[in-house]
Coordinates of C-alpha atoms in Angstrom, one line a residue:
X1 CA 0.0 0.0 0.0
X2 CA 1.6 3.4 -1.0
X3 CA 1.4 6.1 1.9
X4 CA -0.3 8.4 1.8
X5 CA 1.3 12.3 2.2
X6 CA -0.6 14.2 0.3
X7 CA -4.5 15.2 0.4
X8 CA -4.8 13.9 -2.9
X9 CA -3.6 10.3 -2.1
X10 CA -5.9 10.6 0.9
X11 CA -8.8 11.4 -1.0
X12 CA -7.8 8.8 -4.0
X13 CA -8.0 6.2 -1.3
X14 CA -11.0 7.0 0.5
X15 CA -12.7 6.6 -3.3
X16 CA -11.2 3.1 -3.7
X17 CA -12.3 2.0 -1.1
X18 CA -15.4 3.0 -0.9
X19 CA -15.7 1.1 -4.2
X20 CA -14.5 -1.9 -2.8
X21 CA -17.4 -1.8 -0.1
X22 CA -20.1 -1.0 -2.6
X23 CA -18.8 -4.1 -4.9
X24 CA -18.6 -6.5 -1.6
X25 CA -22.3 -5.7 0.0
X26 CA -23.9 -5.0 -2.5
X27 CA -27.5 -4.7 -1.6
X28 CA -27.1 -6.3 2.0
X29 CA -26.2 -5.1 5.3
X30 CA -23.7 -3.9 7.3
X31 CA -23.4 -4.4 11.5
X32 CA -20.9 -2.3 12.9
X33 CA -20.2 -2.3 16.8
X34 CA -19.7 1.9 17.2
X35 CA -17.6 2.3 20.2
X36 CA -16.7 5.9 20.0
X37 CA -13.0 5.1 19.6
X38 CA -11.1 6.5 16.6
X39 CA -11.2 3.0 15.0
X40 CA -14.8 2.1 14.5
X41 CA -15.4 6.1 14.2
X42 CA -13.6 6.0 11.2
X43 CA -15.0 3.0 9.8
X44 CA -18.2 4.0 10.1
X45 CA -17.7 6.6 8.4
X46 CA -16.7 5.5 5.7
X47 CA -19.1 2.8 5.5
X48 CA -21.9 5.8 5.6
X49 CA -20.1 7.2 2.5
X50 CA -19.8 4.0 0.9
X51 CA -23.3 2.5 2.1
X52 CA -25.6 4.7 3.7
X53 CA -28.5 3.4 5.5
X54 CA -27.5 0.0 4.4
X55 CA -25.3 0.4 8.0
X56 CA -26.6 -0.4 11.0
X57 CA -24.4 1.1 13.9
X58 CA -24.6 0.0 17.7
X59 CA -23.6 1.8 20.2
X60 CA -23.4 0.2 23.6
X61 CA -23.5 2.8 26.6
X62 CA -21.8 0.3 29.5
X63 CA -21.5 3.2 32.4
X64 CA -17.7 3.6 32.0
X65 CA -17.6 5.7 29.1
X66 CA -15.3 9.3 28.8
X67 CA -17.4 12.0 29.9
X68 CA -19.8 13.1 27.3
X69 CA -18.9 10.2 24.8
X70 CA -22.0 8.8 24.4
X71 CA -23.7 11.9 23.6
X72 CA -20.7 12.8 20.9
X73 CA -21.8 9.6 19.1
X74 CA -25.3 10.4 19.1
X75 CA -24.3 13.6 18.1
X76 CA -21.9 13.1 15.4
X77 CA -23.5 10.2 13.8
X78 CA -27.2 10.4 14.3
X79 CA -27.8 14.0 13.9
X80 CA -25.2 15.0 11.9
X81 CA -24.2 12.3 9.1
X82 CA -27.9 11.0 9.6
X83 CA -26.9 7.6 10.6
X84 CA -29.0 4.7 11.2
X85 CA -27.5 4.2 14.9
X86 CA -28.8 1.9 17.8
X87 CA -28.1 3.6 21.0
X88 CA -28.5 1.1 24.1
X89 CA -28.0 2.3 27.6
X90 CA -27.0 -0.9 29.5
X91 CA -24.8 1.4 32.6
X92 CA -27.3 -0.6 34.8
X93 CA -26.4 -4.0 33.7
X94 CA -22.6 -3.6 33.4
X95 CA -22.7 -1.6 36.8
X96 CA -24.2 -4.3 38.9
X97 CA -22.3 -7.1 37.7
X98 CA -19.1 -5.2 39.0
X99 CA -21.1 -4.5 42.3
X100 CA -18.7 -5.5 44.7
X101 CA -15.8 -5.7 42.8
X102 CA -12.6 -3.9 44.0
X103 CA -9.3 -3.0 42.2
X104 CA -6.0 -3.8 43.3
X105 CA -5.4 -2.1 46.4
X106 CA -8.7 -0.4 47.1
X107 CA -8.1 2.5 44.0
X108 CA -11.7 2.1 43.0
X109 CA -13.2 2.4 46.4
X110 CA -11.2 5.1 47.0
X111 CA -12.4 7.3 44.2
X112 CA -15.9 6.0 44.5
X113 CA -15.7 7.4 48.5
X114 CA -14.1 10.6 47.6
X115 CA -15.8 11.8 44.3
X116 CA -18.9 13.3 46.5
X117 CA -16.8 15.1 48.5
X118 CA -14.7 17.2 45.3
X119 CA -18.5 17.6 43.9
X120 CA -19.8 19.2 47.1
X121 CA -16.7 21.1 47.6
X122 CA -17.7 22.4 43.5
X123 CA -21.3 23.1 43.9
X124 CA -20.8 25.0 47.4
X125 CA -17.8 26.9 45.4
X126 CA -20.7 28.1 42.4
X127 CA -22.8 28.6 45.4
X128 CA -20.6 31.3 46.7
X129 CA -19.7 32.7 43.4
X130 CA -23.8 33.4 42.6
X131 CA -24.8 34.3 46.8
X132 CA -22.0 36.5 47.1
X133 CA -23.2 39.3 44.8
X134 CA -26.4 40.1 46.3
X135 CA -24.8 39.6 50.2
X136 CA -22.4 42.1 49.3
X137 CA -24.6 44.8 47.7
X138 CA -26.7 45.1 50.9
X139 CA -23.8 45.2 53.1
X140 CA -22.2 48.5 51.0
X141 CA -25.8 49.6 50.9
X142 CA -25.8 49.1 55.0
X143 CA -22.9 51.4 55.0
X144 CA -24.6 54.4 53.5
X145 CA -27.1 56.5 54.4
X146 CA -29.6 55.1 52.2
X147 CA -30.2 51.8 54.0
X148 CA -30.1 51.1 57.8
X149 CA -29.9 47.8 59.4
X150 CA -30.0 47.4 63.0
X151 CA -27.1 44.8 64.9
X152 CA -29.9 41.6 64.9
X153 CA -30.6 42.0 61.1
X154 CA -27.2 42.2 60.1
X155 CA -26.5 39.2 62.2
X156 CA -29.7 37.4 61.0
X157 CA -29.0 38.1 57.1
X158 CA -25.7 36.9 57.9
X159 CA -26.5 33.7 58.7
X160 CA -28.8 33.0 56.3
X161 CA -26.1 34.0 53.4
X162 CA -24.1 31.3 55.0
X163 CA -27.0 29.3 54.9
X164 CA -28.2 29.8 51.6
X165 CA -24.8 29.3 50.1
X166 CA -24.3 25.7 52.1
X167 CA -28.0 25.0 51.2
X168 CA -27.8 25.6 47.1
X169 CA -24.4 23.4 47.2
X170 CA -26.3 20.3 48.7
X171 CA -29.4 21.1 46.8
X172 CA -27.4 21.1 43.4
X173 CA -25.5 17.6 44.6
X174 CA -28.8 15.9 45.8
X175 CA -30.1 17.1 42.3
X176 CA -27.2 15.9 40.2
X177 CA -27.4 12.8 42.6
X178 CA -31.2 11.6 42.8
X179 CA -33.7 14.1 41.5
X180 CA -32.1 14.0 37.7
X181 CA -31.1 10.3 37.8
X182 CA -35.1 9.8 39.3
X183 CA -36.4 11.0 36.5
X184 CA -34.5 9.8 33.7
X185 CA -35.1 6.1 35.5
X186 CA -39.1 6.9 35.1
X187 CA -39.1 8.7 32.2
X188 CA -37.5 5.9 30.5
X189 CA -38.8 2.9 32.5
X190 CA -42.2 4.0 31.8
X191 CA -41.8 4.4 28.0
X192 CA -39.7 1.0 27.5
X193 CA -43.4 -0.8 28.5
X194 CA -44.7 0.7 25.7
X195 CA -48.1 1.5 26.8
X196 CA -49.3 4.8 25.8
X197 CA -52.4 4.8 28.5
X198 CA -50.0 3.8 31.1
X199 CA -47.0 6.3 30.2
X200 CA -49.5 9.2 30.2
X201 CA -51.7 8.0 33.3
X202 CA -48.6 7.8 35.6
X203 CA -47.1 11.1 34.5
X204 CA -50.9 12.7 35.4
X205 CA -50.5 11.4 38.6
X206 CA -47.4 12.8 39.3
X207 CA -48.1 16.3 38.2
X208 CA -50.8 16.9 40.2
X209 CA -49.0 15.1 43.2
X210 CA -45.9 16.9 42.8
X211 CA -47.9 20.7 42.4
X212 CA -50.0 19.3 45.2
X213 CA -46.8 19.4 47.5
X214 CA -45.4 22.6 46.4
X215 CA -45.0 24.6 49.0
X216 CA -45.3 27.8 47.2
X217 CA -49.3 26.9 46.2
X218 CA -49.9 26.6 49.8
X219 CA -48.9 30.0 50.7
X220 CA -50.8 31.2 47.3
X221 CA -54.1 29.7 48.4
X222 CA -53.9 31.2 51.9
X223 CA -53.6 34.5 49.8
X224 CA -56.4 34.8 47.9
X225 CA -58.5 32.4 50.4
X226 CA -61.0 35.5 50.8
X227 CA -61.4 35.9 46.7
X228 CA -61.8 31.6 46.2
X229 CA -61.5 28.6 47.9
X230 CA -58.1 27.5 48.7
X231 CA -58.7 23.7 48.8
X232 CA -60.4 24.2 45.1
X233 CA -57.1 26.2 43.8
X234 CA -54.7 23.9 44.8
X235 CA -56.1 21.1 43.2
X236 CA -57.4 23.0 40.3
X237 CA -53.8 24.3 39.7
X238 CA -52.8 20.3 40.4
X239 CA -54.7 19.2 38.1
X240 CA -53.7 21.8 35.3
X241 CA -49.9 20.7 35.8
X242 CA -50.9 16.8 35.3
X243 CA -53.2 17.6 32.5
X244 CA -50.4 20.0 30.4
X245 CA -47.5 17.3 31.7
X246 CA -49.8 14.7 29.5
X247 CA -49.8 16.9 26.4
X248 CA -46.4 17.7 27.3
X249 CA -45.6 14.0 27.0
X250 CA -47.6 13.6 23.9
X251 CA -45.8 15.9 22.4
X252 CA -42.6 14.0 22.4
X253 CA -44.4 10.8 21.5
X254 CA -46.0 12.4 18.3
X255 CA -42.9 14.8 17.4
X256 CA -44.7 17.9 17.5
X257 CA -43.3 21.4 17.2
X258 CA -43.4 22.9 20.9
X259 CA -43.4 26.5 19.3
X260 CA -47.2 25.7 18.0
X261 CA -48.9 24.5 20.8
X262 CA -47.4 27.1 23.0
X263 CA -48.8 29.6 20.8
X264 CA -52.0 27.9 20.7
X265 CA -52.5 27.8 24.3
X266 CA -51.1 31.5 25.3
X267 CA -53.6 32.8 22.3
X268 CA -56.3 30.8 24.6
X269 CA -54.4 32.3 28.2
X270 CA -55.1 35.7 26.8
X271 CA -58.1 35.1 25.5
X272 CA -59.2 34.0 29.4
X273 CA -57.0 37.1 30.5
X274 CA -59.6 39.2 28.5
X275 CA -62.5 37.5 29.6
X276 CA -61.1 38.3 33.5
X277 CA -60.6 41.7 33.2
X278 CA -64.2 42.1 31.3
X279 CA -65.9 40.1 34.4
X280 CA -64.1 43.1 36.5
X281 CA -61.7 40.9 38.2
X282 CA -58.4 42.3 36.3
X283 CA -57.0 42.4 40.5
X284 CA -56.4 38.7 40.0
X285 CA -54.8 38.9 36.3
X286 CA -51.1 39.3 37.8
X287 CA -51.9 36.6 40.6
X288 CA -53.2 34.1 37.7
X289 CA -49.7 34.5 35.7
X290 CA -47.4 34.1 38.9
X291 CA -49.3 30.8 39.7
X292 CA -47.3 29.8 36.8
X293 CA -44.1 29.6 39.0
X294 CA -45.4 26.8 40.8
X295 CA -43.8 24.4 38.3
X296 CA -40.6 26.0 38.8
X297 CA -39.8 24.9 42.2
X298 CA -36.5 23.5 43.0
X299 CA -38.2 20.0 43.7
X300 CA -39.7 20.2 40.0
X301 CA -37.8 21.7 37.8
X302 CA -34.9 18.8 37.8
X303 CA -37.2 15.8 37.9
X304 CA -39.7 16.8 35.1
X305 CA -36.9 17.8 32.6
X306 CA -35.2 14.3 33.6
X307 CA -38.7 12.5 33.1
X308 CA -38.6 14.2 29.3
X309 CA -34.8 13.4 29.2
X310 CA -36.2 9.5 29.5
X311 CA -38.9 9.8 28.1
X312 CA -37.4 11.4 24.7
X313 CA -34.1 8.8 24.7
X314 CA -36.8 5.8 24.2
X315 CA -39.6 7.2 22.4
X316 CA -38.3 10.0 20.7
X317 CA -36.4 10.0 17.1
X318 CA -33.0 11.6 16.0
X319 CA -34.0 15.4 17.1
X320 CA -34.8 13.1 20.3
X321 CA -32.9 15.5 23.0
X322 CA -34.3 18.8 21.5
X323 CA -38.1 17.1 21.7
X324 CA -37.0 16.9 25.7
X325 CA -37.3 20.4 26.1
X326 CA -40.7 22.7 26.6
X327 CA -42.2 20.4 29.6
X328 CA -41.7 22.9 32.8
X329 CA -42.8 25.7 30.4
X330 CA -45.7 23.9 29.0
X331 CA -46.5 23.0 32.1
X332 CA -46.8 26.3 33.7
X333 CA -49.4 27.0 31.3
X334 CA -52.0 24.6 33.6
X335 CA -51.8 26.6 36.9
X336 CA -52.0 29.7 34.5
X337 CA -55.3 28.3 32.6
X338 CA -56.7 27.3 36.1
X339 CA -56.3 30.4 38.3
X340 CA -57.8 32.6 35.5
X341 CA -61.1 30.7 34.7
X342 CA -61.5 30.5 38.9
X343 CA -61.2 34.4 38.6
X344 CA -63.4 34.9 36.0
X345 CA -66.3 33.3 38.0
X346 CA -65.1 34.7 41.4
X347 CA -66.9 37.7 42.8
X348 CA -65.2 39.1 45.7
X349 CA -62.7 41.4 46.2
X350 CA -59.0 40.4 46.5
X351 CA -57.5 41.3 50.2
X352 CA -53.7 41.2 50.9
X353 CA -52.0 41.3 54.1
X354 CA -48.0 41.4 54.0
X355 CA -46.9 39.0 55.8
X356 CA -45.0 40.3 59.6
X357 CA -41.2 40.4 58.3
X358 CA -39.7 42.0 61.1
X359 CA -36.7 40.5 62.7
X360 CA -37.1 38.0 65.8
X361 CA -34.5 39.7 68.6
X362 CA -34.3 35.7 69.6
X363 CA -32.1 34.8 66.2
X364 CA -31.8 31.3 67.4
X365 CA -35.4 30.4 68.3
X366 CA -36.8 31.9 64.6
X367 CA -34.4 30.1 62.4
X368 CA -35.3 26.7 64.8
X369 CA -38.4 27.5 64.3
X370 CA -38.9 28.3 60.4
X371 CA -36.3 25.2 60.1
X372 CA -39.1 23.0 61.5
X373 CA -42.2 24.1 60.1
X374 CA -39.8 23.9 56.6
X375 CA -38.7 20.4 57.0
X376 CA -42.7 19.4 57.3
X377 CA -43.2 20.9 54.0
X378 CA -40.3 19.9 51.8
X379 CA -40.5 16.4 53.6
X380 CA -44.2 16.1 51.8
X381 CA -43.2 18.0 48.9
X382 CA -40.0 15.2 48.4
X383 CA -41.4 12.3 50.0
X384 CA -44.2 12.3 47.3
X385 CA -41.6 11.5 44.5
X386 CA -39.9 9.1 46.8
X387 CA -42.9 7.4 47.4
X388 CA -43.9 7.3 44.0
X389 CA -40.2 6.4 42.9
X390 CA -40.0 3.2 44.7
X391 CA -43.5 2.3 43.4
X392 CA -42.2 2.3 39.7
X393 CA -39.0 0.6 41.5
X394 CA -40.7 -1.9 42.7
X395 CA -43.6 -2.3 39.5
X396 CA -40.6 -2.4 36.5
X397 CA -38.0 -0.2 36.9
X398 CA -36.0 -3.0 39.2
X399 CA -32.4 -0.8 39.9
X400 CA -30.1 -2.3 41.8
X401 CA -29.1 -1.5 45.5
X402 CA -26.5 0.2 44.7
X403 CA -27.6 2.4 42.5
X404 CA -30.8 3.0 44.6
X405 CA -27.5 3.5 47.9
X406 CA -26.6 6.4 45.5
X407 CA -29.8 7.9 45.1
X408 CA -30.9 8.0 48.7
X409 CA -27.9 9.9 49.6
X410 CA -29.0 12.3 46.8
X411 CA -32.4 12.6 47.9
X412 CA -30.9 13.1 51.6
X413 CA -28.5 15.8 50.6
X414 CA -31.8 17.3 48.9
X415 CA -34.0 17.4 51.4
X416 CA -31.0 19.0 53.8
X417 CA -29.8 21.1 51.2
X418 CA -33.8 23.1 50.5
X419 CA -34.7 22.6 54.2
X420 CA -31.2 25.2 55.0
X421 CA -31.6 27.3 51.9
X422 CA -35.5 28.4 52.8
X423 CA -34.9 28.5 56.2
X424 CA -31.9 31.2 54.8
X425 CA -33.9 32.6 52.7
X426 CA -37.0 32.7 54.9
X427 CA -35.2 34.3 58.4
X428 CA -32.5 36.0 56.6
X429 CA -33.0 37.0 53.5
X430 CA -36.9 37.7 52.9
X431 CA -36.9 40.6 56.2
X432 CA -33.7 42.5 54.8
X433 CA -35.1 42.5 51.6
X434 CA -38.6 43.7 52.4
X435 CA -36.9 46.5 54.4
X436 CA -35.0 47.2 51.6
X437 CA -37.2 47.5 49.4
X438 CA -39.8 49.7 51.5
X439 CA -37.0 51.9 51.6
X440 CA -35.9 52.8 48.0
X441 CA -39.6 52.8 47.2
X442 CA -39.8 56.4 48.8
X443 CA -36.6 57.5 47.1
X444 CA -35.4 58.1 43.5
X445 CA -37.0 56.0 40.7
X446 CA -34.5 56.4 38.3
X447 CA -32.5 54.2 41.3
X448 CA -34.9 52.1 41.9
X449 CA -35.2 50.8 38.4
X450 CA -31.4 50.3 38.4
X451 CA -31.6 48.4 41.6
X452 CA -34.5 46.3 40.2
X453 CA -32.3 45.0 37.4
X454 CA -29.7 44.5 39.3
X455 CA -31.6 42.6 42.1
X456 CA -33.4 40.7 39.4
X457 CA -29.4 39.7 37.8
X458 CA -28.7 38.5 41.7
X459 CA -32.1 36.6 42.2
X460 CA -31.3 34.7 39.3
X461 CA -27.8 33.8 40.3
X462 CA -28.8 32.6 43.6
X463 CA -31.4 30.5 42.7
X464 CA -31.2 26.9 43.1
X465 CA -33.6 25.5 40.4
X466 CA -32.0 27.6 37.5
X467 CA -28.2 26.1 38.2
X468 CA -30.3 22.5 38.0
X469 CA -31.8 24.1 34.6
X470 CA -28.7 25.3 33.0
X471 CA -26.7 22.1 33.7
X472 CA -29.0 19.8 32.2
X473 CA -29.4 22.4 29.3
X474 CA -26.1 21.8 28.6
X475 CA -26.0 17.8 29.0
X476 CA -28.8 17.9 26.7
X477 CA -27.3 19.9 23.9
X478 CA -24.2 18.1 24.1
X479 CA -22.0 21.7 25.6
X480 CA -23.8 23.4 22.8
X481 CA -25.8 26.1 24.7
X482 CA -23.2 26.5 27.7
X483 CA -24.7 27.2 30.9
X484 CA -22.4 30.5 31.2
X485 CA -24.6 31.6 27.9
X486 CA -27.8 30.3 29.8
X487 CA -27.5 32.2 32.9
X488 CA -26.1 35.6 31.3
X489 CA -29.8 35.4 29.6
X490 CA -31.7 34.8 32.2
X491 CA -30.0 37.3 34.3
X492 CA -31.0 39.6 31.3
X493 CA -34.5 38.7 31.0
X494 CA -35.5 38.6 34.4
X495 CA -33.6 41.7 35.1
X496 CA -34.8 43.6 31.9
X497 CA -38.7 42.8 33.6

């Protein structure tokens, strides 16, 4: 065989031998075991040339791939050279049959035992990095005479910036941990038993139950309890998140373009917005769009994308990963739909108390006390999707020990991590900030705009959910929308409104 040095020998031999494949299949086909390496990369490749979809390629994900490999192939070969590729996700099977098996002189264990402690040390690290702006901005606002903040509240928002920096970092490793590997487990379990009434029952179900939970419809029902009934919201706005969950699953079954049918249903949202205001209840139009945030609590923002993440892998076709996207915001549609068509026939007037913010002298007892009636409400909140976790575990999902070990620290390090960041936020943060903002409201507007944009920039940055978000965002692209480019427009958006 001559060497080749030059492009045009290169591209002289990649012709032969294309020609020589051609002449030898013929009209059969070709198996080809796609590792990801350089050797069967290149072969496939040249089979495609040569072939086409006459190739079938496999590619076997056994749990011990490179970071990211998996998705390159996908990437490389499915979407871009249009290949006719077999992806099988088998980590589970390789993984427990080397449950229990050690390397020479304990290497594996030890990297197994130390790899949560280097990820906690990272996500408290991008904790710091996102808490730190806003802690600092009403300290050099404390110094001036703008802003005054008595001993006890600088102590009390103190704390809770510690807290709300330790409580993000074991939030974002629970999540990375349980919540997202949850999901995917479901998402995929329940589409691999291919039955359509099933797949769309169970993820029902588990909207309303998780929106049930939330803690943030509870305090929106005690709200507006003197405008509707609060038990009749919460599962109105329940059932509104498990009915748009369904048609956001059915879109990923039937391939159907996301921008559409969110078009469809916002023309419908202000159509309903139109008929509020006419019935003379426009007071509840804002509350009726805010319910929407109910799906975007830190509990269920990572395990409904992971649920689509499954979901999509099994069901879905080559644009698979892309169809994943659209469930949390199609999902906040429900809530939306609900709260408005409750408004329309509501006919009392909407009453608002602010809640007492001031700041307990006895700094101890209120963040004991906040921390207790917290863990009650992210222990229902969480527990639900435990519960009805193990239920799929036990039903067909059938995940080993160890991998079910893992994901019971992650949902531990979950439940810690939100029950210390709202109990921050809650104690700490919320007083300061109402203080704060009572304040600049009676001084310059021109300042107070700037200092909403800013303060939106810093609200994003510290929130737990939208480092969840921007992370799987990326995974899902395959590093193609980084989650630096994901936060610096969210920081814009929210901060622009």
């Amino acid at each position: 065989m001559v060497r080749i040095t030059t492009p045009e020998l290169a591209n002289a031999f990649i012709d032969e031998q294309i020609a020589a494949v051609k002449a030898q299949v013929g009209d059969k086909k070709v198996l080809l075991a796609l590792s990801g390496g350089v050797d069967s990369s290149v072969v496939a490749a040249l089979l495609i040339k040569a072939i086409g979809k006459q190739l079938v390629c496999v590619h076997v994900n056994h749990g011990l791939m490179r970071k990211g490999e998996s998705e390159q192939v996908i990437e490389v070969f499915q979407n871009q050279l249009d290949a006719n590729l077999i992806y099988i996700d088998a980590t589970d099977r390789f993984l427990d049959l080397l449950a229990g098996v050690d390397a020479p002189d304990g290497e594996f264990a030890f990297v197994t035992n130390s790899i949560s402690e280097k990820e906690l040390a990272e996500k408290i690290k991008e904790a710091l990095v996102s808490a730190l702006p806003v802690t600092a901005i009403v300290y050099v606002l404390a110094l001036t005479p703008l802003f005054n903040l008595s001993r006890t509240e600088l102590i009390t928002f103190t704390v809770g910036a510690v807290m709300l920096v330790l409580g993000i970092g074991l939030f974002s490793l629970g999540a990375d941990l349980a919540m997202t590997p949850m999901g995917t487990h479901v998402g995929s379990g329940l589409s691999k038993q291919r039955k359509l009434g099933l797949l769309l029952g169970v993820c029902f179900v588990l909207g309303m139950l998780i929106t049930i939970a939330e803690p943030d419809l509870q305090v929106l029902a005690n709200q507006v309890s003197a405008v509707m009934n609060g038990t009749v919201l919460i599962y109105a706005v329940g059932l509104g998140v498990g009915a748009f969950l369904v048609i956001a699953i059915l879109k990923i079954v039937f391939r159907r373009s996301l921008s559409q049918i969110l078009m469809l249903f916002y023309m419908l949202l202000f159509a309903l917005a139109l008929m509020l205001v006419v019935s003379g209840n426009e007071a509840l139009l804002p509350m009726g769009f805010d319910s929407g945030g109910v799906t975007t609590g830190p509990i269920t923002v990572p395990f409904i994308m992971a649920l689509g993440v499954g979901i999509s892998n099994v069901l879905g076709d080559r644009r698979s990963k892309e169809n994943s996207f659209g469930l949390v915001s199609l999902c906040s549609v429900g809530p939306i739909l609900a709260v408005l068509i409750l408004g329309i026939f509501s006919r009392n007037d909407l009453t608002y108390t602010v809640p007492d913010y001031t700041v307990s002298e006895d700094i101890l007892g209120a963040f004991f006390h906040t921390a207790g009636h917290t863990c009650k409400e992210v222990a229902i909140a969480l527990g639900l999707i435990v519960v009805f976790f193990m239920i799929c575990q036990f039903a067909f999902l059938k995940l080993s020990v160890k991998h079910l070990k893992k994901i019971a620290v992650g949902v531990a390090f979950t439940y810690v991590g939100l029950v210390i960041f709202l109990t921050g936020v809650n104690v700490g943060f919320m007083p300061v900030g109402y203080k704060l903002g009572h304040t600049l409201g009676n001084g310059s507007e021109a300042f107070l705009i700037g200092f909403g944009l800013v303060c939106g920039v810093l609200t994003v940055l510290a929130e737990p959910a939208i480092h969840v978000l921007n992370a799987q965002v990326e995974d899902v692209t395959g590093g193609l929308v980084k989650k630096r480019h994901m936060m610096v427009g969210l920081c814009i958006g929210v901060g622009g409104e």
